[in-house]
Amino acid sequence: MTRHRFTVSRRAALGLLGAGAPLLATAPSPARAQPKLDKVSFVTNWRAQAEHGGFYQAQAAGLYRAAGLEVELRTGGPQINPAQLLLGGRVDMAMGNGLAALNFVRANIPFLCIGAIFQKDMQVLIAHPNTGFTGFEALRGRTILVGAEARVTWWPFLVKKYGLKEDQLRPYTFNLQPFLADKQVIQQGYLGSEPFTIRQAGVVPDMLLLHDAGFENYGTTINIGAKTLAERREVIQRFVDASMAGWDQYLKGPAGGFDTAAANALIKAHNPEMGDDLIAFGTRMMNEAGIVRSGDAATLGIGAMNDARWQRFHAAMADVGVLPSALDLKRAFDLSLVNKGIGKA
């Protein structure tokens, strides 16, 4: 795994002898004092992609270094569990989501969420065009391809809200062929991923964001151990602030006066399968759907969270048996590091 570390260049002043001066032993001037960089590590929830772009922008544009940080960005993947790395003390922070933070509380584990980049979960349901997929009610009676994790998270929510049936489900194995072969099939996907590949196959799909069904899970969160936060709060605050500034720059991009080429180069270095077209598509989808700049983020800044939304989401998940109703929500999150107006619309 490639690690990107930033060091500050050193320059020593040389003691010079003037012409004709006596030959004396002259001590060199002391080296210029270098700022100390605090080291922190953060692991993402999947291979590098546009949906992680703000963190890579903060790295590539020197925002972390300017904040006095040496940040190690580690990539996730199919064989990497960010939560396990966090729990095992292998990283300082991990990318997750709101449901993961609530599950920390359920398991009585002292870890929590300190910021949410995505105001809207990027999970979508995808259908062929002109097949009547005009709203979530249109899911009734249709075959739906859903993965194992979704079956125990957002699927129970949709079942209860829209009167769906378990026998509609078929497994989603991240193979698009069943969807492409049957125009009546609906499948799950990620806004910046499957829709891109489906378009390459010649189909411009209809899509619905799960967020629009009322599934208010925070996405691309920064999760951390309570002990780490207590011991390094000032350092973590600098990481959060620089990360939010990175997201502001990345989403504005060249049109907003920010060069994101170096950040995208880092993404591709960490994930060679990530091409320029897919990065551009993912970035466009985030902007068009208001994934980052919507809701509370419009006024409180990128990463915003609030008590009321956490309460609503917990109540919705408890209502369908995904979470217990008796849960100390205050242990799941800390609002003090966000809501500072960074990158607000």
Coordinates of N, CA, C and O in Angstrom, one line a residue, residues 45 94-104 113 121 149 217-223 310 313:
N45 N -13.4 3.4 3.3 CA -14.2 2.2 3.3 C -14.2 1.4 2.0 O -14.8 0.4 1.9
A94 N -11.5 5.9 11.0 CA -11.9 5.1 9.9 C -13.2 5.7 9.3 O -14.0 6.3 10.0
M95 N -13.3 5.5 8.0 CA -14.5 6.0 7.3 C -15.6 5.0 7.5 O -15.4 3.7 7.5
G96 N -16.8 5.4 7.8 CA -17.9 4.6 8.0 C -19.3 5.2 7.7 O -19.3 6.0 6.7
N97 N -20.3 5.0 8.5 CA -21.6 5.6 8.3 C -22.3 5.7 9.6 O -21.8 5.2 10.6
G98 N -23.5 6.4 9.6 CA -24.2 6.6 10.8 C -24.6 5.3 11.5 O -24.6 5.2 12.7
L99 N -25.1 4.3 10.7 CA -25.5 3.0 11.3 C -24.4 2.3 12.0 O -24.6 1.7 13.0
A100 N -23.2 2.4 11.4 CA -22.0 1.8 12.1 C -21.8 2.4 13.5 O -21.5 1.7 14.4
A101 N -21.9 3.7 13.6 CA -21.7 4.4 14.9 C -22.8 4.0 15.9 O -22.5 3.8 17.1
L102 N -24.0 3.8 15.4 CA -25.1 3.3 16.3 C -24.8 1.9 16.7 O -25.1 1.5 17.9
N103 N -24.2 1.1 15.8 CA -23.9 -0.3 16.2 C -22.8 -0.3 17.2 O -22.7 -1.3 18.0
F104 N -21.9 0.7 17.2 CA -20.8 0.7 18.2 C -21.5 0.8 19.6 O -21.1 0.2 20.6
C113 N -18.9 8.7 15.9 CA -18.8 9.5 14.7 C -18.6 11.0 15.0 O -19.3 11.5 15.9
D121 N -27.0 9.3 1.7 CA -26.4 8.1 1.3 C -26.4 7.9 -0.2 O -27.4 8.2 -0.9
E149 N -25.6 -7.3 2.8 CA -25.6 -6.3 3.8 C -26.9 -5.4 3.8 O -27.4 -5.1 4.8
N217 N -29.5 7.8 6.7 CA -28.2 7.4 7.2 C -27.1 8.4 6.7 O -27.1 8.7 5.5
Y218 N -26.3 8.8 7.6 CA -25.2 9.7 7.3 C -24.1 8.8 6.6 O -23.9 7.6 7.0
G219 N -23.5 9.3 5.5 CA -22.5 8.5 4.8 C -21.1 9.2 4.8 O -21.0 10.3 5.1
T220 N -20.1 8.3 4.5 CA -18.7 8.8 4.5 C -18.4 9.6 5.8 O -18.0 10.7 5.7
T221 N -18.6 8.9 6.9 CA -18.4 9.5 8.2 C -16.9 9.3 8.6 O -16.2 8.5 8.1
I222 N -16.5 10.1 9.6 CA -15.2 10.0 10.2 C -15.5 9.4 11.6 O -16.1 10.0 12.5
N223 N -15.1 8.1 11.8 CA -15.4 7.4 13.1 C -14.0 7.3 13.8 O -13.0 7.1 13.2
W310 N -30.1 12.3 14.0 CA -29.7 11.1 14.6 C -30.8 10.4 15.3 O -31.0 9.2 15.2
F313 N -33.2 8.9 12.6 CA -32.7 7.7 12.0 C -32.7 6.5 12.9 O -33.1 5.4 12.5

